[in-house]
Amino acid sequence: MNYLLPLQAQTNTHTMIWNPSKECMSRDEMMALQSKRLRKIVNYVYHNVQFYRNKMQVMDLRPDDIHTIEDIQKLPFTTKQDLRDNYPFGLQAAPNSEIVRIHASSGTTGKPTIVGYTRKDIGVWSEVFARCLSSFGVTRDDIFSVAYGYGLFTGGLGAHYGVEQLGATVVPTSTGNTEKHIRLLQDLGITGIACTPSYALYLAETMEKLGITKDDIHLRIGAFGAEPWTDKMRAEIEERLGLKAYNIYGLSEVTGPGVSYECEVQHGSHINEDHFFPELIDSKTLQPVGDGEVGELVFTTLSKEGMPLLRYRTKDLTTLTHGQCACGRTNVRMGRIMGRSDDMLIIRGINVFPSQIESVILSLEEFAPQYMIIVDRQGLLDTIKVQVELRPEFFVDDFPAMERKKKLLIEKLRSVLSISAQVDLLPPGSIERSQGKGNHVIDNRKLV
Ligand code: ADP
Ligand code: ZN
């Protein structure tokens, strides 16, 4: 067992860069490493996964045709449907005897898919998660509560191993029993937390109900992810829990949370691109899109043994930015996830993401970040209704005043998103709270 701090550890910067030898490489060095790893992984899947061998043979492609990372464009894409078609072990490259753990995706958009990890895969995941925590400013002196669900979902155990790898103290609170969690926050002096942004708000709300303020707890850092959230939501969570909130992104197919992470600059999330090579494509033409343009994220795992993926289409829409960041890291940054390509609502021909509606709601001080979007079809016409809770201080027994607030939101939705929506104002606390990933959309049109 090695109890030494990483040799590269620096303590004199705002936040420590956990592994500068991988987070601060020159572009040439990074590309050389990625090229070497890509050659190896292509060779590995070609000889161990029938699915990839077939796909490559159909394209008349052999592992020897892949020389540099730029050759990645020759390789076939992999989709969630491929994972489902080959359920459960069809895409596994390592023998069962090497698999030490299995997780499953949350199944947000259908049947879950499973992922097997070798011991080395768990090690890489812990390492990349430790990079994230370090970037958020977590140190070995922190006591860190992991309030993502433990179980098949990757959030809980992924964060757990990451905190241990960094050497901070992990408190595996998981979800549920929020009052006990709040008690622990107070009694143990817990300084960091990882959970979904939805759960962070639920925690804040429960604290308020119990009469506990942010000054009664000691949280200073939050690692939030697993679902889309906005900067408005960030400000709200920071204010209510008294901490600094950072974004962490990941998906179970690629490894789990820890694929990318914000630094103190908070200008995008750095991708651990020595392990997960990102591409951004146009979902329709499948052609690459440039820095700054919105596209679908595609990942190739460069070091995974259990279930490596070639060019996996995530359906997550975002932007990429290359170039050095003021924090000192050089690895590419991705923007916020605007939504999944299959999340986008098309309302009477207008494209709308739920996150855009959230931004409009939170730009008005009257409304709480608790809302539901209900889409329906009457005859040939799409209808959209936004149900939103008023903040307690704005929930008054004055009909004209409430009507004015409603009109305000309708107007703002129309001017910002060009959609005309019906709005229902709800009393505080009426929308069901989520302890995991929040669900904000009911699309009844799909049922027709
Ligand atoms: P599922 O695809 O079934 O939800 P996962 O639990 O693996 O399975 O979730 C991964 C997905 O969660 C990502 O593809 C992305 O859509 C979303 N996600 C994860 N982290 C973030 C984040 N920080 N911001 C926005 N979306 C996120
Ligand atoms: Zn940075």
Coordinates of C-alpha atoms and ligand atoms in Angstrom, one line a residue:
M1 CA 0.0 0.0 0.0
N2 CA 1.4 3.4 -0.9
Y3 CA 0.5 6.2 1.4
L4 CA 2.7 8.8 -0.2
L5 CA 1.2 11.9 -1.7
P6 CA 1.7 12.1 -5.5
L7 CA 5.1 13.4 -6.2
Q8 CA 3.7 16.1 -8.4
A9 CA 1.5 17.4 -5.6
Q10 CA 1.8 21.2 -5.4
T11 CA 0.4 23.0 -2.4
N12 CA 1.2 26.6 -3.3
T13 CA -1.5 27.1 -6.0
H14 CA -5.1 27.9 -5.3
T15 CA -6.1 24.4 -6.0
M16 CA -3.7 21.5 -6.4
I17 CA -3.2 20.0 -9.8
W18 CA -3.4 16.3 -8.9
N19 CA -1.5 15.0 -11.9
P20 CA 0.3 17.8 -13.8
S21 CA 2.1 15.2 -15.9
K22 CA -1.3 14.4 -17.5
E23 CA -3.3 17.6 -16.9
C24 CA -0.7 20.1 -18.2
M25 CA 0.8 18.3 -21.2
S26 CA 1.7 20.2 -24.4
R27 CA -0.6 19.4 -27.3
D28 CA 2.1 17.4 -29.1
E29 CA 2.8 15.3 -26.0
M30 CA -0.9 14.7 -25.5
M31 CA -1.4 13.7 -29.1
A32 CA 1.5 11.3 -29.0
L33 CA 0.1 9.6 -25.9
Q34 CA -3.4 9.5 -27.4
S35 CA -2.0 8.0 -30.6
K36 CA -0.1 5.3 -28.8
R37 CA -3.1 4.4 -26.6
L38 CA -5.5 4.4 -29.6
R39 CA -3.3 2.0 -31.5
K40 CA -3.3 -0.3 -28.5
I41 CA -7.0 -0.1 -27.9
V42 CA -8.0 -0.7 -31.5
N43 CA -5.8 -3.7 -31.6
Y44 CA -7.2 -5.0 -28.4
V45 CA -10.9 -4.6 -29.3
Y46 CA -10.3 -6.0 -32.8
H47 CA -9.0 -9.2 -31.3
N48 CA -11.4 -9.5 -28.4
V49 CA -14.7 -8.1 -29.4
Q50 CA -16.6 -9.7 -32.3
F51 CA -18.8 -6.7 -32.7
Y52 CA -15.8 -4.3 -33.5
R53 CA -14.0 -6.8 -35.6
N54 CA -17.2 -7.2 -37.8
K55 CA -17.7 -3.5 -38.0
M56 CA -14.1 -2.9 -39.0
Q57 CA -14.1 -5.7 -41.5
V58 CA -17.2 -4.4 -43.2
M59 CA -15.3 -1.1 -43.6
D60 CA -12.2 -2.9 -44.8
L61 CA -10.2 -1.6 -41.9
R62 CA -7.5 -3.3 -40.0
P63 CA -5.8 -2.2 -36.8
D64 CA -2.6 -1.4 -38.8
D65 CA -4.5 1.3 -40.6
I66 CA -4.6 3.3 -37.3
H67 CA -1.4 5.3 -36.8
T68 CA -2.2 8.5 -35.1
I69 CA -5.1 9.9 -33.1
E70 CA -6.2 11.7 -36.2
D71 CA -7.0 8.4 -37.8
I72 CA -9.8 8.0 -35.3
Q73 CA -12.1 9.4 -37.9
K74 CA -11.7 6.2 -39.9
L75 CA -13.2 4.1 -37.1
P76 CA -16.9 3.2 -36.8
F77 CA -19.2 4.9 -34.3
T78 CA -20.8 3.0 -31.4
T79 CA -24.3 3.9 -30.2
K80 CA -26.4 3.2 -27.1
Q81 CA -28.5 0.9 -29.4
D82 CA -25.4 -1.2 -30.1
L83 CA -24.9 -1.6 -26.3
R84 CA -28.5 -2.7 -25.9
D85 CA -28.3 -5.1 -28.9
N86 CA -25.2 -6.7 -27.3
Y87 CA -26.6 -6.8 -23.8
P88 CA -25.3 -7.9 -21.4
F89 CA -21.7 -8.9 -22.2
G90 CA -21.4 -8.6 -26.0
L91 CA -19.1 -5.6 -25.9
Q92 CA -17.0 -6.8 -23.0
A93 CA -13.3 -7.2 -24.1
A94 CA -11.8 -8.7 -20.9
P95 CA -12.7 -12.2 -19.8
N96 CA -15.2 -12.5 -16.9
S97 CA -12.4 -13.6 -14.6
E98 CA -10.8 -10.1 -14.9
I99 CA -14.1 -8.1 -14.2
V100 CA -14.3 -7.0 -10.6
R101 CA -17.4 -4.8 -10.8
I102 CA -20.5 -4.2 -12.8
H103 CA -22.5 -0.9 -13.0
A104 CA -25.5 0.1 -15.0
S105 CA -26.6 3.4 -16.5
S106 CA -29.6 5.1 -14.9
G107 CA -31.8 4.3 -17.8
T108 CA -32.9 7.9 -18.2
T109 CA -33.7 7.2 -21.8
G110 CA -34.7 3.6 -21.9
K111 CA -33.5 0.1 -21.0
P112 CA -30.3 0.4 -18.8
T113 CA -27.0 -0.8 -20.2
I114 CA -24.4 -2.5 -18.1
V115 CA -20.6 -1.9 -17.9
G116 CA -18.0 -4.2 -16.5
Y117 CA -14.7 -2.9 -14.9
T118 CA -11.4 -4.6 -14.4
R119 CA -9.3 -3.7 -11.4
K120 CA -7.2 -1.4 -13.6
D121 CA -10.4 0.4 -14.8
I122 CA -11.4 1.0 -11.2
G123 CA -7.9 2.4 -10.6
V124 CA -8.1 4.8 -13.6
W125 CA -11.6 5.9 -12.5
S126 CA -10.4 6.6 -9.0
E127 CA -7.4 8.6 -10.4
V128 CA -9.5 10.8 -12.7
F129 CA -12.0 11.4 -9.9
A130 CA -9.2 12.4 -7.6
R131 CA -8.1 14.9 -10.3
C132 CA -11.6 16.4 -10.2
L133 CA -11.7 16.7 -6.4
S134 CA -8.3 18.2 -6.3
S135 CA -9.3 20.8 -8.9
F136 CA -12.3 21.8 -6.7
G137 CA -9.9 22.4 -3.9
V138 CA -10.6 19.3 -1.8
T139 CA -7.6 18.1 0.3
R140 CA -6.8 15.3 2.6
D141 CA -8.1 17.4 5.5
D142 CA -11.7 17.5 4.1
I143 CA -14.5 15.3 5.3
F144 CA -16.5 14.5 2.2
S145 CA -20.1 13.3 2.0
V146 CA -21.0 11.3 -1.0
A147 CA -24.8 11.8 -1.5
Y148 CA -25.1 10.3 -5.0
G149 CA -27.0 7.0 -4.8
Y150 CA -24.9 4.0 -4.1
G151 CA -25.7 0.9 -6.1
L152 CA -25.8 0.2 -9.8
F153 CA -25.6 3.9 -10.5
T154 CA -22.0 5.0 -11.0
G155 CA -22.3 8.2 -8.9
G156 CA -22.0 6.8 -5.4
L157 CA -19.2 4.3 -5.7
G158 CA -17.4 6.4 -8.3
A159 CA -17.2 9.4 -6.0
H160 CA -16.4 7.1 -3.0
Y161 CA -13.3 5.7 -4.6
G162 CA -12.3 9.1 -5.8
V163 CA -12.4 10.6 -2.3
E164 CA -10.4 7.7 -0.9
Q165 CA -7.9 7.9 -3.7
L166 CA -7.4 11.6 -2.9
G167 CA -7.0 10.7 0.8
A168 CA -9.9 12.8 2.2
T169 CA -12.4 11.2 4.5
V170 CA -15.4 9.8 2.8
V171 CA -18.8 9.6 4.5
P172 CA -21.0 7.3 2.3
T173 CA -24.3 9.0 3.1
S174 CA -26.0 8.1 -0.2
T175 CA -29.5 9.4 -0.8
G176 CA -32.5 9.1 1.4
N177 CA -32.7 9.9 5.1
T178 CA -31.9 13.6 4.5
E179 CA -32.5 14.6 8.1
K180 CA -29.8 12.2 9.3
H181 CA -27.5 13.5 6.6
I182 CA -28.0 17.1 7.9
R183 CA -27.3 15.9 11.4
L184 CA -24.0 14.4 10.2
L185 CA -23.2 17.6 8.3
Q186 CA -23.3 19.4 11.6
D187 CA -21.9 16.8 13.9
L188 CA -18.9 15.7 11.8
G189 CA -18.1 19.1 10.4
I190 CA -18.4 17.8 6.8
T191 CA -16.8 20.2 4.4
G192 CA -17.5 18.7 1.0
I193 CA -20.4 17.1 -0.7
A194 CA -21.0 15.3 -4.0
C195 CA -24.6 14.9 -5.2
T196 CA -27.0 15.9 -8.0
P197 CA -27.9 19.6 -8.2
S198 CA -31.5 18.5 -7.6
Y199 CA -30.5 16.8 -4.3
A200 CA -28.5 19.8 -3.2
L201 CA -31.6 22.0 -3.5
Y202 CA -33.7 19.4 -1.7
L203 CA -31.0 19.3 1.1
A204 CA -31.2 23.1 1.4
E205 CA -34.9 23.0 1.5
T206 CA -35.0 20.4 4.2
M207 CA -32.5 22.3 6.3
E208 CA -34.7 25.4 6.0
K209 CA -37.7 23.4 7.2
L210 CA -35.7 22.2 10.2
G211 CA -34.6 25.7 11.0
I212 CA -30.9 25.0 10.2
T213 CA -29.0 27.7 8.4
K214 CA -25.9 27.4 6.2
D215 CA -24.0 28.9 9.2
D216 CA -24.8 25.8 11.2
I217 CA -23.0 23.6 8.8
H218 CA -19.5 23.7 7.4
L219 CA -19.8 22.8 3.7
R220 CA -17.3 24.6 1.5
I221 CA -17.1 22.6 -1.7
G222 CA -19.8 20.9 -3.7
A223 CA -19.2 18.5 -6.7
F224 CA -22.4 18.5 -8.6
G225 CA -23.4 16.6 -11.8
A226 CA -25.2 13.7 -13.3
E227 CA -27.9 16.0 -14.8
P228 CA -27.9 19.3 -16.6
W229 CA -27.9 22.4 -14.5
T230 CA -27.4 26.1 -15.1
D231 CA -25.3 28.9 -13.7
K232 CA -28.4 30.3 -12.1
M233 CA -28.9 27.1 -10.3
R234 CA -25.3 27.2 -9.3
A235 CA -25.7 30.6 -7.7
E236 CA -28.8 29.4 -5.9
I237 CA -27.1 26.3 -4.4
E238 CA -24.0 28.3 -3.4
E239 CA -26.1 30.9 -1.7
R240 CA -28.3 28.4 0.2
L241 CA -25.7 25.9 1.2
G242 CA -22.8 28.4 1.7
L243 CA -20.4 26.6 -0.5
K244 CA -18.6 26.8 -3.8
A245 CA -20.2 24.6 -6.5
Y246 CA -18.3 22.9 -9.2
N247 CA -19.5 20.9 -12.2
I248 CA -18.5 17.3 -12.7
Y249 CA -19.5 15.3 -15.7
G250 CA -19.5 11.6 -16.8
L251 CA -21.5 8.7 -18.0
S252 CA -21.4 5.1 -17.1
E253 CA -20.7 3.8 -20.5
V254 CA -17.4 5.8 -20.6
T255 CA -16.6 5.1 -16.9
G256 CA -18.9 7.2 -14.7
P257 CA -18.5 10.6 -13.1
G258 CA -15.0 12.0 -13.5
V259 CA -14.8 12.3 -17.3
S260 CA -14.6 16.1 -17.0
Y261 CA -14.4 18.6 -14.2
E262 CA -14.3 22.4 -13.7
C263 CA -11.2 24.2 -12.4
E264 CA -11.2 27.3 -10.3
V265 CA -11.6 29.4 -13.5
Q266 CA -15.0 27.7 -14.1
H267 CA -14.8 28.4 -17.8
G268 CA -15.8 24.9 -19.0
S269 CA -14.9 21.5 -17.7
H270 CA -11.5 19.9 -18.5
I271 CA -11.8 16.5 -20.0
N272 CA -9.4 13.7 -18.8
E273 CA -8.5 13.3 -22.5
D274 CA -5.5 11.0 -21.8
H275 CA -8.2 8.4 -21.0
F276 CA -11.3 9.6 -22.8
F277 CA -10.7 11.1 -26.2
P278 CA -13.5 13.5 -27.1
E279 CA -14.8 14.4 -30.6
L280 CA -17.6 16.8 -31.3
I281 CA -19.8 15.9 -34.3
D282 CA -22.9 17.2 -36.1
S283 CA -25.5 14.6 -35.2
K284 CA -27.0 14.6 -38.6
T285 CA -24.0 14.7 -40.9
L286 CA -21.7 12.9 -38.4
Q287 CA -18.9 15.4 -39.5
P288 CA -16.7 17.1 -37.0
V289 CA -17.7 20.6 -35.8
G290 CA -15.1 23.2 -34.7
D291 CA -14.3 24.8 -31.4
G292 CA -17.1 26.9 -30.1
E293 CA -19.8 25.3 -32.2
V294 CA -22.4 23.1 -30.6
G295 CA -22.3 19.4 -31.4
E296 CA -22.7 15.9 -30.0
L297 CA -20.0 14.6 -27.8
V298 CA -18.3 11.4 -28.9
F299 CA -15.9 9.5 -26.7
T300 CA -13.3 6.8 -27.3
T301 CA -11.9 5.2 -24.2
L302 CA -8.1 5.0 -24.5
S303 CA -7.2 2.8 -21.6
K304 CA -10.3 0.8 -20.6
E305 CA -10.0 -2.9 -20.4
G306 CA -13.4 -4.1 -19.3
M307 CA -15.6 -2.5 -21.9
P308 CA -13.7 -0.2 -24.1
L309 CA -15.7 1.9 -26.5
L310 CA -14.8 3.3 -29.9
R311 CA -16.4 6.6 -30.8
Y312 CA -19.3 6.3 -28.5
R313 CA -22.1 8.7 -29.3
T314 CA -23.3 10.2 -26.0
K315 CA -26.1 12.3 -27.5
D316 CA -24.9 15.1 -25.1
L317 CA -24.8 18.4 -26.8
T318 CA -22.0 20.9 -25.9
T319 CA -19.0 22.8 -27.2
L320 CA -15.3 22.2 -27.0
T321 CA -12.5 24.6 -26.4
H322 CA -8.8 23.8 -26.9
G323 CA -5.9 25.8 -25.6
Q324 CA -4.4 26.5 -22.3
C325 CA -6.6 27.6 -19.4
A326 CA -5.6 30.2 -16.8
C327 CA -5.5 27.4 -14.2
G328 CA -2.5 25.9 -15.9
R329 CA -4.2 22.9 -17.3
T330 CA -4.0 22.2 -21.0
N331 CA -6.6 19.5 -21.4
V332 CA -9.5 20.4 -23.6
R333 CA -12.6 22.0 -22.0
M334 CA -16.2 21.2 -22.7
G335 CA -19.1 23.6 -22.1
R336 CA -22.2 22.9 -20.1
I337 CA -24.4 20.1 -21.4
M338 CA -27.2 21.9 -23.1
G339 CA -29.2 18.8 -23.2
R340 CA -29.2 15.5 -25.0
S341 CA -30.1 15.4 -28.6
D342 CA -33.1 13.3 -27.8
D343 CA -34.0 15.7 -24.9
M344 CA -34.6 18.6 -27.2
L345 CA -38.3 19.5 -27.4
I346 CA -39.6 20.6 -30.8
I347 CA -42.6 22.7 -30.0
R348 CA -44.4 23.8 -33.2
G349 CA -41.2 23.6 -35.0
I350 CA -39.1 25.5 -32.5
N351 CA -36.2 23.7 -30.8
V352 CA -36.3 24.2 -27.0
F353 CA -34.1 22.5 -24.3
P354 CA -35.5 22.2 -20.8
S355 CA -32.4 23.9 -19.5
Q356 CA -33.3 27.1 -21.5
I357 CA -36.7 27.1 -19.8
E358 CA -34.9 26.7 -16.5
S359 CA -32.7 29.7 -17.2
V360 CA -35.7 31.9 -18.0
I361 CA -37.5 30.8 -14.8
L362 CA -34.5 31.5 -12.7
S363 CA -33.9 34.9 -14.2
L364 CA -37.0 36.1 -12.4
E365 CA -36.7 36.3 -8.7
E366 CA -40.3 35.3 -8.0
F367 CA -39.8 31.7 -9.1
A368 CA -38.2 28.7 -7.4
P369 CA -36.0 26.2 -9.4
Q370 CA -38.8 23.6 -9.1
Y371 CA -40.7 23.2 -12.3
M372 CA -42.3 20.7 -14.7
I373 CA -42.7 21.1 -18.5
I374 CA -45.7 19.3 -19.9
V375 CA -45.9 18.9 -23.6
D376 CA -49.0 17.7 -25.3
R377 CA -50.7 17.7 -28.7
Q378 CA -54.2 19.0 -29.3
G379 CA -55.3 18.1 -32.8
L380 CA -52.2 18.9 -34.9
L381 CA -50.9 21.6 -32.6
D382 CA -48.3 21.1 -29.9
T383 CA -49.0 22.7 -26.5
I384 CA -46.5 23.4 -23.8
K385 CA -47.3 24.1 -20.2
V386 CA -44.8 25.2 -17.6
Q387 CA -45.7 24.5 -14.0
V388 CA -43.5 26.4 -11.6
E389 CA -43.4 27.0 -7.9
L390 CA -43.4 30.5 -6.5
R391 CA -40.8 31.3 -3.8
P392 CA -42.5 31.4 -0.4
E393 CA -42.0 35.2 -0.1
F394 CA -43.8 35.8 -3.4
F395 CA -46.7 33.4 -2.8
V396 CA -49.5 35.8 -1.8
D397 CA -53.2 35.7 -1.5
D398 CA -53.7 38.4 -4.1
F399 CA -55.2 37.2 -7.4
P400 CA -54.2 40.3 -9.5
A401 CA -50.6 40.1 -8.2
M402 CA -50.4 36.4 -9.1
E403 CA -51.8 37.0 -12.5
R404 CA -49.1 39.7 -13.1
K405 CA -46.3 37.2 -12.2
K406 CA -47.8 34.6 -14.5
K407 CA -48.0 37.1 -17.3
L408 CA -44.4 38.1 -16.7
L409 CA -43.2 34.6 -17.1
I410 CA -45.3 34.0 -20.2
E411 CA -43.8 37.2 -21.8
K412 CA -40.3 36.3 -20.9
L413 CA -40.6 32.7 -22.3
R414 CA -42.0 34.3 -25.5
S415 CA -39.3 36.9 -25.9
V416 CA -36.3 34.7 -25.0
L417 CA -37.3 31.3 -26.5
S418 CA -40.0 32.4 -29.0
I419 CA -42.5 29.9 -27.6
S420 CA -45.9 30.7 -26.3
A421 CA -46.4 28.6 -23.2
Q422 CA -49.2 28.2 -20.8
V423 CA -48.0 28.8 -17.2
D424 CA -49.4 27.4 -14.0
L425 CA -48.1 28.9 -10.7
L426 CA -47.9 26.5 -7.9
P427 CA -47.5 27.0 -4.1
P428 CA -44.1 26.3 -2.7
G429 CA -43.4 22.6 -2.1
S430 CA -46.0 21.2 -4.5
I431 CA -43.7 19.6 -7.0
E432 CA -42.2 16.3 -6.0
R433 CA -38.6 16.5 -5.1
S434 CA -35.9 14.3 -6.5
Q435 CA -33.0 12.8 -4.6
G436 CA -31.3 11.6 -7.7
K437 CA -31.5 13.0 -11.2
G438 CA -34.5 15.4 -11.5
N439 CA -37.1 14.9 -14.1
H440 CA -38.5 18.1 -15.5
V441 CA -40.4 17.0 -18.7
I442 CA -43.5 15.0 -19.4
D443 CA -44.0 14.6 -23.1
N444 CA -47.5 13.2 -23.6
R445 CA -47.0 13.3 -27.4
K446 CA -44.8 10.2 -27.3
L447 CA -47.7 8.2 -25.9
V448 CA -49.8 8.9 -28.9
Ligands
ADP1 P1 -28.2 7.6 -18.2 O1 -27.7 7.9 -19.6 O2 -29.1 6.4 -18.2 O3 -28.8 8.8 -17.5 P2 -25.8 7.8 -16.6 O4 -26.2 7.6 -15.2 O5 -24.5 7.2 -17.0 O6 -26.9 7.1 -17.5 O7 -25.8 9.3 -16.9 C1 -25.0 10.0 -17.8 C2 -25.7 11.2 -18.4 O8 -26.0 12.1 -17.4 C3 -24.8 11.9 -19.4 O9 -24.7 11.3 -20.6 C4 -25.4 13.3 -19.3 O10 -26.5 13.4 -20.2 C5 -25.9 13.4 -17.9 N1 -24.9 14.2 -17.1 C6 -23.9 13.7 -16.3 N2 -23.2 14.7 -15.7 C7 -23.7 15.8 -16.2 C8 -23.4 17.2 -15.9 N3 -22.4 17.6 -15.1 N4 -24.1 18.1 -16.6 C9 -25.1 17.7 -17.4 N5 -25.5 16.5 -17.7 C10 -24.8 15.5 -17.1
ZN2 ZN -8.8 25.4 -16.1

